[in-house]
Tab-separated table of C-alpha atoms in Angstrom:
chain	number	residue	atom	x	y	z
A	39	MET	CA	140.218	178.702	104.377
A	40	GLU	CA	138.744	177.357	101.225
A	41	ALA	CA	136.248	174.751	102.150
A	42	VAL	CA	136.084	173.421	98.228
A	43	ARG	CA	138.384	173.934	95.587
A	44	LEU	CA	138.243	172.754	91.952
A	45	GLU	CA	141.142	173.327	89.657
A	46	ASN	CA	140.753	172.492	85.863
A	47	VAL	CA	138.287	169.745	86.785
A	48	SER	CA	136.675	167.741	83.678
A	49	PHE	CA	134.630	164.559	83.988
A	50	GLN	CA	133.054	162.497	81.081
A	51	TYR	CA	130.697	159.787	81.940
A	52	THR	CA	131.414	156.354	80.438
A	53	GLY	CA	129.384	155.822	77.285
A	54	VAL	CA	127.106	158.794	77.625
A	55	ASN	CA	126.517	161.692	75.315
A	56	ARG	CA	129.464	164.180	75.875
A	57	LYS	CA	127.007	167.017	76.604
A	58	ASN	CA	126.283	165.653	79.998
A	59	GLY	CA	129.939	165.928	81.334
A	60	ILE	CA	131.844	169.067	82.516
A	61	LYS	CA	135.221	170.372	81.492
A	62	ASN	CA	137.829	172.690	82.805
A	63	ILE	CA	135.874	173.672	85.929
A	64	SER	CA	137.847	176.031	88.111
A	65	MET	CA	136.188	177.270	91.254
A	66	SER	CA	136.540	177.821	94.982
A	67	VAL	CA	134.086	178.277	97.779
A	68	LYS	CA	135.103	179.721	101.076
A	69	GLU	CA	134.192	178.326	104.460
A	70	GLY	CA	130.700	179.707	105.457
A	71	GLU	CA	129.849	180.701	101.768
A	72	CYS	CA	126.721	179.743	99.650
A	73	VAL	CA	127.032	179.201	96.207
A	74	LEU	CA	124.462	178.734	93.658
A	75	LEU	CA	124.963	176.632	90.613
A	76	THR	CA	121.866	177.154	87.863
A	77	GLY	CA	121.624	176.547	84.204
A	78	ILE	CA	119.469	174.611	81.729
A	79	SER	CA	118.611	171.144	82.577
A	80	GLY	CA	121.592	168.707	81.791
A	81	CYS	CA	124.211	171.510	81.779
A	82	GLY	CA	126.464	169.964	84.178
A	83	LYS	CA	125.213	171.174	87.602
A	84	SER	CA	124.852	167.786	88.985
A	85	THR	CA	127.812	166.672	87.699
A	86	ILE	CA	129.865	169.459	89.742
A	87	LEU	CA	128.356	168.164	92.854
A	88	ARG	CA	129.121	164.558	92.073
A	89	VAL	CA	132.972	165.236	91.819
A	90	ILE	CA	132.856	167.524	94.817
A	91	ASN	CA	131.032	164.683	97.071
A	92	GLY	CA	133.092	161.771	95.356
A	93	LEU	CA	130.340	160.070	93.751
A	94	ALA	CA	132.042	160.743	90.617
A	95	PRO	CA	133.941	158.627	89.532
A	96	TYR	CA	133.365	156.126	92.486
A	97	PHE	CA	129.780	155.571	91.812
A	98	TYR	CA	129.033	157.230	88.455
A	99	GLU	CA	131.917	155.744	86.272
A	100	GLY	CA	133.855	157.952	84.028
A	101	GLU	CA	137.206	159.708	83.294
A	102	ILE	CA	138.384	162.602	85.749
A	103	THR	CA	141.014	164.919	85.493
A	104	GLY	CA	142.145	167.983	87.538
A	105	LYS	CA	142.586	168.608	91.266
A	106	ILE	CA	139.590	168.655	93.946
A	107	GLU	CA	140.240	169.690	97.574
A	108	LEU	CA	137.680	169.628	100.585
A	109	MET	CA	138.731	171.576	103.480
A	110	GLY	CA	142.742	171.700	102.448
A	111	LYS	CA	142.905	167.974	101.590
A	112	GLN	CA	142.831	166.480	98.077
A	113	THR	CA	139.838	164.143	97.516
A	114	ASP	CA	142.212	161.330	96.012
A	115	GLU	CA	144.079	161.206	99.435
A	116	ILE	CA	140.815	160.817	101.556
A	117	PRO	CA	139.118	157.379	101.671
A	118	PHE	CA	135.894	157.410	100.108
A	119	ALA	CA	134.011	156.592	103.437
A	120	GLU	CA	135.497	159.555	105.054
A	121	ILE	CA	134.385	162.080	102.479
A	122	SER	CA	130.632	161.811	103.667
A	123	LYS	CA	131.714	162.994	107.187
A	124	ILE	CA	133.152	165.895	105.581
A	125	CYS	CA	130.590	166.585	102.597
A	126	GLY	CA	126.782	165.729	103.004
A	127	SER	CA	124.636	165.344	99.929
A	128	VAL	CA	120.933	165.620	99.475
A	129	PHE	CA	119.876	164.553	95.965
A	130	GLN	CA	117.150	165.421	93.822
A	131	ASN	CA	115.535	162.063	94.200
A	132	PRO	CA	115.312	161.569	97.994
A	133	ARG	CA	114.353	157.824	97.804
A	134	SER	CA	117.928	157.082	96.132
A	135	GLN	CA	119.628	157.829	99.389
A	136	PHE	CA	117.590	155.882	101.878
A	137	PHE	CA	118.641	152.789	103.883
A	138	TYR	CA	115.735	152.242	106.092
A	139	MET	CA	112.014	152.012	105.841
A	140	ASN	CA	111.430	153.927	109.154
A	141	THR	CA	111.897	157.580	109.187
A	142	SER	CA	113.429	157.847	112.585
A	143	SER	CA	115.961	154.958	111.862
A	144	GLU	CA	116.802	156.672	108.632
A	145	ILE	CA	117.556	159.983	110.261
A	146	ALA	CA	120.032	158.112	112.578
A	147	PHE	CA	121.592	155.896	110.120
A	148	GLY	CA	124.372	158.343	109.192
A	149	CYS	CA	125.429	158.936	112.857
A	150	GLU	CA	125.225	154.868	113.418
A	151	ASN	CA	127.649	154.577	110.317
A	152	GLN	CA	130.183	156.943	111.983
A	153	GLY	CA	130.098	155.106	115.373
A	154	ILE	CA	128.622	157.928	117.281
A	155	PRO	CA	127.608	156.908	120.947
A	156	THR	CA	123.895	156.275	121.257
A	157	GLU	CA	122.899	159.056	123.704
A	158	GLU	CA	124.697	161.389	121.042
A	159	ILE	CA	122.644	159.958	118.156
A	160	GLU	CA	119.440	160.277	120.032
A	161	ALA	CA	120.088	163.948	121.001
A	162	ARG	CA	120.923	164.839	117.068
A	163	VAL	CA	117.785	162.833	115.952
A	164	ALA	CA	115.772	164.967	118.629
A	165	ASP	CA	117.643	168.263	117.253
A	166	CYS	CA	116.623	167.298	113.672
A	167	VAL	CA	112.928	166.779	114.535
A	168	GLU	CA	112.848	170.188	116.129
A	169	GLN	CA	114.822	172.055	113.196
A	170	PHE	CA	113.017	170.352	110.467
A	171	GLN	CA	109.572	170.274	112.231
A	172	LEU	CA	109.350	166.702	111.737
A	173	GLU	CA	107.098	165.635	114.861
A	174	ASP	CA	104.524	164.248	112.684
A	175	LEU	CA	106.803	162.488	110.423
A	176	GLN	CA	108.688	160.280	113.323
A	177	ASN	CA	108.510	156.560	113.235
A	178	ARG	CA	106.672	156.511	109.796
A	179	ASN	CA	107.063	154.415	106.767
A	180	ILE	CA	109.064	156.226	104.351
A	181	MET	CA	107.256	154.615	101.167
A	182	GLN	CA	104.027	156.106	102.467
A	183	LEU	CA	105.286	159.632	102.487
A	184	SER	CA	104.767	162.244	99.838
A	185	GLY	CA	107.876	163.217	97.817
A	186	GLY	CA	108.133	166.361	99.904
A	187	GLU	CA	108.140	164.635	102.967
A	188	LYS	CA	110.752	162.176	101.901
A	189	GLN	CA	112.881	165.137	100.977
A	190	LYS	CA	112.689	166.452	104.317
A	191	ILE	CA	113.534	163.147	105.958
A	192	ALA	CA	116.694	162.941	103.558
A	193	PHE	CA	117.887	166.640	104.607
A	194	ALA	CA	117.456	165.676	108.059
A	195	SER	CA	119.573	162.546	107.729
A	196	ILE	CA	122.352	164.746	106.392
A	197	TYR	CA	122.224	167.288	109.019
A	198	ALA	CA	122.332	164.532	111.757
A	199	GLY	CA	125.926	163.867	110.538
A	200	ARG	CA	127.120	167.517	111.130
A	201	PRO	CA	129.103	167.687	107.934
A	202	ASP	CA	131.158	170.975	107.133
A	203	ILE	CA	130.108	171.151	103.602
A	204	TYR	CA	126.566	170.610	102.144
A	205	VAL	CA	125.980	169.780	98.514
A	206	LEU	CA	122.150	170.069	97.451
A	207	ASP	CA	120.832	169.000	94.078
A	208	GLU	CA	117.335	170.410	93.345
A	209	PRO	CA	116.325	170.222	97.114
A	210	SER	CA	113.252	171.995	96.556
A	211	ALA	CA	112.094	169.994	93.440
A	212	ASN	CA	109.099	168.390	95.151
A	213	LEU	CA	108.422	170.720	97.951
A	214	ASP	CA	105.296	172.895	98.546
A	215	PHE	CA	105.700	176.690	99.327
A	216	ASP	CA	105.557	176.134	103.127
A	217	ALA	CA	108.036	173.318	103.090
A	218	ILE	CA	110.683	175.381	100.820
A	219	LYS	CA	110.293	178.171	103.390
A	220	ASP	CA	111.409	175.307	106.138
A	221	ILE	CA	114.285	174.587	103.942
A	222	GLU	CA	115.320	178.013	103.416
A	223	ARG	CA	115.243	178.612	107.283
A	224	ILE	CA	117.386	175.593	107.820
A	225	LEU	CA	119.857	176.512	105.207
A	226	LYS	CA	120.004	180.009	106.997
A	227	THR	CA	120.776	178.042	110.205
A	228	LEU	CA	123.573	176.152	108.767
A	229	LYS	CA	125.046	179.411	107.160
A	230	LYS	CA	125.050	181.120	110.573
A	231	GLN	CA	126.894	178.007	111.874
A	232	GLY	CA	129.515	178.615	109.579
A	233	LYS	CA	128.558	175.592	106.956
A	234	THR	CA	129.682	175.679	103.503
A	235	ILE	CA	126.572	175.167	101.040
A	236	ILE	CA	126.853	174.575	97.331
A	237	ILE	CA	123.303	174.017	95.851
A	238	ALA	CA	122.121	173.439	92.356
A	239	GLU	CA	118.717	174.800	91.575
A	240	HIS	CA	116.171	175.750	89.096
A	241	ARG	CA	113.941	177.375	91.728
A	242	LEU	CA	115.814	180.466	92.474
A	243	TYR	CA	113.475	182.929	94.339
A	244	TYR	CA	114.004	181.427	97.853
A	245	LEU	CA	117.801	181.598	97.703
A	246	MET	CA	118.082	185.338	96.967
A	247	GLU	CA	118.497	186.090	100.562
A	248	LEU	CA	121.030	183.176	101.265
A	249	ALA	CA	123.407	182.837	98.346
A	250	ASP	CA	126.562	184.829	98.087
A	251	ARG	CA	127.385	183.992	94.442
A	252	VAL	CA	125.772	182.440	91.455
A	253	CYS	CA	127.704	180.376	88.899
A	254	TYR	CA	125.778	180.019	85.595
A	255	ILE	CA	126.694	176.595	83.976
A	256	LYS	CA	126.276	176.258	80.243
A	257	ASP	CA	127.675	173.145	78.281
A	258	GLY	CA	129.571	171.891	81.090
A	259	GLU	CA	131.346	175.005	81.743
A	260	ILE	CA	131.157	177.982	84.092
A	261	ALA	CA	129.948	180.517	81.550
A	262	GLN	CA	129.285	183.461	83.873
A	263	GLU	CA	129.627	184.255	87.620
A	264	TYR	CA	127.708	186.802	89.714
A	265	THR	CA	127.512	188.351	93.039
A	266	ILE	CA	123.952	188.008	94.213
A	267	GLU	CA	123.564	191.528	93.940
A	268	ALA	CA	124.350	191.480	90.245
A	269	PHE	CA	122.147	188.455	89.809
A	270	LYS	CA	119.300	190.070	91.318
A	271	LYS	CA	119.333	193.049	88.943
A	272	LEU	CA	119.040	190.695	85.889
A	273	SER	CA	115.607	191.406	84.135
A	274	GLY	CA	112.793	188.927	83.594
A	275	GLN	CA	113.631	188.666	79.782
A	276	GLU	CA	117.400	188.219	80.643
A	277	LEU	CA	116.673	185.035	82.937
A	278	ARG	CA	114.315	183.832	80.251
A	279	GLU	CA	117.003	184.060	77.497
A	280	LYS	CA	119.371	181.852	79.849
A	281	GLY	CA	116.718	179.322	80.481
A	282	LEU	CA	116.270	180.515	84.112
A	283	ARG	CA	113.232	180.669	86.452
A	284	SER	CA	111.711	183.761	87.993
A	285	LEU	CA	113.235	185.488	90.973
A	286	ASP	CA	109.891	186.721	92.043
A	287	TYR	CA	106.695	184.829	91.448
A	288	ARG	CA	104.653	188.208	92.324
A	289	ILE	CA	105.691	189.573	88.820
A	290	LEU	CA	104.599	186.566	86.992
A	291	HIS	CA	101.028	187.618	86.278
A	292	GLU	CA	101.765	190.938	85.005
A	293	GLU	CA	105.568	190.913	83.310
A	294	GLU	CA	106.147	187.250	82.449
A	295	LEU	CA	102.708	185.882	81.047
A	296	GLY	CA	102.159	188.535	78.569
A	297	GLN	CA	99.593	188.717	75.781
A	298	GLU	CA	99.928	185.297	74.688
A	299	LYS	CA	98.440	183.948	78.069
A	300	ILE	CA	96.028	186.632	77.890
A	301	ASP	CA	94.784	185.446	74.450
A	302	ARG	CA	94.950	181.771	75.605
A	303	ASP	CA	92.607	182.491	78.430
A	304	ILE	CA	90.105	184.146	76.117
A	305	SER	CA	90.383	181.095	73.818
A	306	GLU	CA	90.127	178.521	76.566
A	307	LYS	CA	87.015	180.153	78.178
A	308	SER	CA	85.332	180.179	74.803
A	309	LYS	CA	85.849	176.479	74.576
A	310	ARG	CA	84.700	175.863	77.796
A	311	GLU	CA	81.497	177.449	77.034
A	312	SER	CA	81.101	175.405	73.978
A	313	TRP	CA	81.374	172.042	75.894
A	314	ASN	CA	78.394	170.208	77.662
A	315	ALA	CA	78.637	170.976	81.095
A	316	ALA	CA	77.699	167.075	81.791
A	317	GLN	CA	80.992	165.950	80.691
A	318	HIS	CA	83.018	164.807	83.491
A	319	ILE	CA	84.443	162.180	85.454
A	320	TYR	CA	82.281	161.700	88.592
A	321	MET	CA	83.981	160.229	91.840
A	322	LYS	CA	81.970	159.329	95.001
A	323	GLU	CA	82.732	157.809	98.288
A	324	VAL	CA	86.593	157.634	97.460
A	325	ALA	CA	88.564	156.643	100.238
A	326	CYS	CA	92.161	155.181	101.214
A	327	ARG	CA	93.600	153.941	104.295
A	328	TYR	CA	96.931	152.795	104.973
A	329	LYS	CA	98.240	150.313	107.649
A	330	GLY	CA	99.545	151.994	110.576
A	331	ARG	CA	97.930	155.314	109.925
A	332	GLU	CA	94.975	156.509	112.145
A	333	GLU	CA	93.829	158.956	109.781
A	334	PRO	CA	92.629	157.858	106.137
A	335	VAL	CA	94.879	159.216	103.346
A	336	LEU	CA	91.768	159.956	101.218
A	337	LYS	CA	88.365	160.802	102.225
A	338	ILE	CA	86.328	162.295	99.207
A	339	LYS	CA	82.746	162.340	99.413
A	340	GLU	CA	82.082	163.501	95.944
A	341	CYS	CA	84.126	165.264	93.154
A	342	ARG	CA	83.502	166.007	89.559
A	343	LEU	CA	86.453	166.549	87.129
A	344	PRO	CA	85.413	168.455	83.873
A	345	LEU	CA	86.523	166.902	80.923
A	346	HIS	CA	88.674	168.684	78.143
A	347	GLU	CA	90.525	170.876	81.061
A	348	LYS	CA	94.090	170.963	81.805
A	349	ILE	CA	93.643	170.322	85.664
A	350	ALA	CA	96.179	171.338	88.303
A	351	VAL	CA	95.964	169.464	91.476
A	352	ILE	CA	97.489	171.522	94.140
A	353	GLY	CA	97.827	171.085	98.147
A	354	HIS	CA	100.508	171.033	100.646
A	355	ASN	CA	102.805	167.947	101.085
A	356	GLY	CA	101.225	164.981	102.402
A	357	ALA	CA	97.669	166.085	101.529
A	358	GLY	CA	96.677	163.104	99.522
A	359	LYS	CA	97.446	164.463	95.888
A	360	SER	CA	99.395	161.539	94.437
A	361	THR	CA	96.927	159.073	96.021
A	362	PHE	CA	94.096	160.762	94.542
A	363	MET	CA	95.778	160.560	91.188
A	364	ASP	CA	96.873	156.888	91.632
A	365	GLY	CA	93.275	155.768	92.338
A	366	LEU	CA	92.105	157.699	89.474
A	367	CYS	CA	94.472	155.973	87.258
A	368	GLY	CA	93.729	152.559	88.694
A	369	MET	CA	97.198	152.270	89.877
A	370	ASN	CA	96.322	151.780	93.641
A	371	LYS	CA	93.993	149.048	94.937
A	372	SER	CA	93.765	150.469	98.411
A	373	VAL	CA	91.647	153.332	96.778
A	374	LYS	CA	88.130	152.479	96.990
A	375	GLY	CA	85.276	154.394	95.606
A	376	ILE	CA	82.953	154.733	92.354
A	377	TYR	CA	84.124	156.510	89.334
A	378	CYS	CA	81.952	157.209	86.327
A	379	LYS	CA	82.393	158.811	82.901
A	380	GLU	CA	79.235	160.366	81.685
A	381	ASN	CA	77.301	157.715	83.695
A	382	ASP	CA	79.548	155.048	82.512
A	383	ILE	CA	81.116	153.072	85.410
A	384	LEU	CA	84.977	152.876	85.127
A	385	THR	CA	86.373	149.892	86.838
A	386	ILE	CA	89.830	150.007	88.277
A	387	LYS	CA	90.937	147.605	85.427
A	388	ARG	CA	89.503	150.004	82.941
A	389	ARG	CA	90.883	153.103	84.511
A	390	ALA	CA	94.478	151.496	84.448
A	391	LYS	CA	93.936	150.354	80.751
A	392	GLU	CA	92.624	153.915	79.755
A	393	SER	CA	95.257	156.169	81.484
A	394	PHE	CA	98.867	156.655	81.712
A	395	GLU	CA	100.586	157.942	84.866
A	396	VAL	CA	103.915	159.809	85.153
A	397	PHE	CA	105.301	159.288	88.687
A	398	GLN	CA	106.812	161.754	90.690
A	399	GLU	CA	109.787	159.219	91.429
A	400	ILE	CA	110.722	158.894	87.772
A	401	ASN	CA	113.147	156.336	87.984
A	402	HIS	CA	110.624	153.747	88.827
A	403	GLN	CA	109.134	153.779	85.320
A	404	LEU	CA	112.274	153.715	83.169
A	405	PHE	CA	113.056	150.321	81.778
A	406	THR	CA	114.846	150.138	78.610
A	407	ASN	CA	118.343	150.672	77.132
A	408	SER	CA	117.519	153.888	75.207
A	409	VAL	CA	115.427	157.071	75.132
A	410	GLU	CA	113.940	155.988	71.798
A	411	GLU	CA	112.881	152.536	73.133
A	412	GLU	CA	111.466	154.027	76.146
A	413	ILE	CA	109.186	156.326	74.459
A	414	SER	CA	107.817	153.429	72.341
A	415	LEU	CA	107.611	150.836	75.212
A	416	GLY	CA	103.954	149.634	75.610
A	417	SER	CA	102.609	151.900	73.062
A	418	GLU	CA	100.549	150.735	70.076
A	419	ASN	CA	101.283	154.074	68.354
A	420	LYS	CA	103.584	153.062	65.543
A	421	ASN	CA	103.853	156.729	63.895
A	422	VAL	CA	107.461	157.158	64.142
A	423	GLU	CA	107.072	160.781	62.727
A	424	GLU	CA	104.989	161.616	65.903
A	425	ARG	CA	107.426	160.077	68.246
A	426	ASN	CA	110.213	161.783	66.726
A	427	GLY	CA	108.280	165.125	66.774
A	428	LEU	CA	107.975	164.536	70.680
A	429	MET	CA	111.497	163.907	70.883
A	430	SER	CA	112.472	167.102	69.143
A	431	MET	CA	109.734	169.249	71.016
A	432	LEU	CA	111.435	168.152	74.337
A	433	ASP	CA	114.951	168.349	73.327
A	434	LEU	CA	115.646	164.859	73.366
A	435	THR	CA	116.732	164.004	69.849
A	436	ASN	CA	120.322	164.112	70.661
A	437	TYR	CA	119.721	161.616	73.347
A	438	ALA	CA	117.958	158.991	71.024
A	439	ASP	CA	120.252	156.188	71.826
A	440	THR	CA	121.340	157.215	75.374
A	441	HIS	CA	120.275	154.901	78.406
A	442	PRO	CA	117.539	156.642	80.128
A	443	MET	CA	119.273	156.282	83.825
A	444	ALA	CA	122.273	158.111	82.370
A	445	LEU	CA	120.250	161.281	81.851
A	446	SER	CA	119.762	164.198	84.242
A	447	GLY	CA	116.662	164.473	86.459
A	448	GLY	CA	114.834	167.121	84.045
A	449	GLN	CA	115.740	164.704	81.007
A	450	LYS	CA	114.314	161.722	82.594
A	451	GLN	CA	111.140	163.552	83.369
A	452	ARG	CA	111.033	164.627	79.775
A	453	VAL	CA	111.416	161.117	78.385
A	454	ALA	CA	108.493	159.750	80.726
A	455	MET	CA	106.349	162.732	79.604
A	456	ALA	CA	107.082	161.664	75.756
A	457	SER	CA	105.999	158.115	76.729
A	458	ALA	CA	102.794	159.306	78.148
A	459	LEU	CA	101.933	161.624	75.168
A	460	TYR	CA	102.804	158.919	72.564
A	461	SER	CA	100.763	156.269	74.441
A	462	ASP	CA	97.622	157.442	73.029
A	463	ARG	CA	95.655	157.146	76.098
A	464	LYS	CA	93.052	159.525	76.609
A	465	LEU	CA	93.325	160.187	80.495
A	466	ILE	CA	97.106	161.566	81.178
A	467	CYS	CA	98.146	162.109	84.840
A	468	LEU	CA	101.496	163.949	85.652
A	469	ASP	CA	102.809	163.972	89.227
A	470	GLU	CA	105.193	167.084	89.468
A	471	PRO	CA	106.131	167.025	85.524
A	472	THR	CA	108.446	170.310	85.857
A	473	SER	CA	110.701	168.721	88.642
A	474	GLY	CA	114.000	169.654	87.423
A	475	LEU	CA	113.119	171.388	84.405
A	476	ASP	CA	114.582	174.954	83.448
A	477	TYR	CA	112.583	177.870	82.092
A	478	HIS	CA	112.857	176.809	78.318
A	479	GLN	CA	112.032	173.230	79.073
A	480	MET	CA	108.998	174.128	81.331
A	481	GLU	CA	107.835	176.343	78.583
A	482	ARG	CA	108.320	173.579	75.896
A	483	VAL	CA	106.349	171.108	78.244
A	484	ALA	CA	103.492	173.724	78.421
A	485	LYS	CA	103.398	174.341	74.647
A	486	LEU	CA	103.427	170.663	73.858
A	487	LEU	CA	100.477	169.998	76.674
A	488	GLU	CA	98.754	172.761	74.716
A	489	GLN	CA	99.005	171.177	71.404
A	490	VAL	CA	98.028	167.359	72.693
A	491	GLN	CA	95.111	168.340	75.019
A	492	PRO	CA	92.407	168.501	72.336
A	493	LYS	CA	93.083	164.668	71.909
A	494	LEU	CA	92.561	164.067	75.592
A	495	ASP	CA	89.536	163.505	77.642
A	496	LEU	CA	91.466	164.717	80.695
A	497	LEU	CA	94.841	166.066	81.730
A	498	LEU	CA	95.537	166.224	85.374
A	499	ILE	CA	98.713	167.459	86.835
A	500	ILE	CA	99.765	167.548	90.438
A	501	THR	CA	102.518	170.489	90.762
A	502	HIS	CA	103.917	173.017	93.243
A	503	ASP	CA	105.173	175.063	90.156
A	504	LEU	CA	102.847	178.240	90.108
A	505	GLU	CA	104.895	179.370	87.112
A	506	PHE	CA	103.876	176.151	85.221
A	507	ILE	CA	100.319	176.459	86.522
A	508	LEU	CA	99.648	180.083	85.120
A	509	LYS	CA	101.240	178.960	81.738
A	510	THR	CA	99.258	175.718	81.362
A	511	CYS	CA	96.110	175.145	83.449
A	512	THR	CA	92.548	176.087	83.189
A	513	TYR	CA	91.038	174.460	86.134
A	514	ILE	CA	91.958	173.686	89.949
A	515	VAL	CA	91.441	170.995	92.317
A	516	HIS	CA	92.537	171.802	95.885
A	517	ILE	CA	93.180	168.850	98.084
A	518	GLU	CA	94.086	169.245	101.793
A	519	ASN	CA	93.963	166.220	104.408
A	520	GLY	CA	92.501	163.684	101.927
A	521	GLU	CA	89.726	165.883	101.064
A	522	VAL	CA	88.879	168.112	97.961
A	523	LEU	CA	88.809	171.541	99.625
A	524	GLU	CA	87.379	173.533	96.527
A	525	GLN	CA	87.514	173.456	92.866
A	526	TYR	CA	87.421	176.424	90.565
A	527	SER	CA	88.167	177.684	86.943
A	528	LEU	CA	91.423	179.443	86.531
A	529	ASP	CA	89.668	182.916	85.486
A	530	GLU	CA	90.533	186.078	87.040
A	531	GLU	CA	88.867	185.087	90.405
A	532	GLY	CA	90.359	181.878	90.441
A	533	LYS	CA	93.955	183.187	89.815
A	534	GLU	CA	93.433	185.557	92.936
A	535	LYS	CA	92.581	182.083	94.990
A	536	LEU	CA	95.741	180.578	93.530
A	537	PHE	CA	97.879	183.583	94.492
A	538	ARG	CA	96.594	183.419	98.072
A	539	PHE	CA	97.325	179.653	98.307
A	540	PHE	CA	100.955	180.287	97.131
A	541	ASN	CA	101.141	183.195	99.692
A	542	TYR	CA	101.314	185.877	97.229
A	543	GLU	CA	99.157	188.536	96.471
A	544	LYS	CA	98.577	189.648	92.973
């Protein structure tokens, strides 16, 4: 039986650039099948999921045509409230689907909404905790979780409702490698249970033993369809031409980085050797403790961040990376400690004034009615040519008049990035800047950071994206359990450490 069937489905968002819609989509997904949707940012992957789960046009306004069936029933004949019982959704931004502040209550919410008896709900929540290994996340404040931890809770809340169909939009976007393995394991369990899975992703490697078919989406249409066996035979060059990420990160160092990266490494090493070793931001006795948490989120005795480096902050989900960054940027008053730059005390007020932080949850910092306004908001920089150049570099020119909230996740990320770089601040901090970005966009961001880095005192990047780190960063700060575990330059020895952290041998 076909679990999902789309017949000549088109959707156009109200008042949005036509590139963001889909047109003439025809596809069928059998029960128990896993189909991967991939393609560049803004190509229409998320829109396909939205017409399947009913959010378009019920939530996302627009014009829809064509025929959509779920488990043999046309969706226009199914009450919207009933669709969620058939089709569960995990979004790119997990916070957008939360209803409770408490993690355990959130997992139970969908079941409560369906009127399931209390004893059964308790059994399902317990099963979710076991399946997703959420023991340490029970009865926690959702707002105090890391992005990856929030994603786990969002996934568990859908799993508790036991839908037959799962649609997932970039579920790995903010997860570390261990958490992605957990998601992969859960998806394999769902598939063994006969569940149908449709997943839109840029990170592809973890789905190669799970997906049955791959649909490559381009300009709102299914441009190509592959069996998983045929897709895995595509070369690295073919994937890059399509704007797709690597299928195997183990080949990145040798095959994908090439001579350009080798030359850049030599150049960066030469620059570092010419800089005064005393140039750094010094942090001492930095600590942060949240109400209701026994252990402090941060407990850093001492840390030196070398200036003029592109620093990657790595660590597992919940390690304290975002709090570390918030403290450095003066965005979190709960973070206490001493901050100095070349022996000059940096007060929290001064740090906030001199820094620009791009948040992991990007919707929190989009305020205006157009992309052009958003980039200029709060900036003293009046150089229109520079702003237009940033927009061009980040492929935002065609969206200058578009409302930022109408963009895809990857496009929103690039808008916030452009705002940061146009601000003329000297300390730029980016929290998961490649979340939702395809290969081409990731490469553009890497090149752009390369260009602007000489203007900055410090560029700090929280990321789980190994590909991006290797292309962009020169220095690593590894944080675990609220402490700086180690720091190192990204030379050959440093790369070996990095590969070990990401569970890969060079």
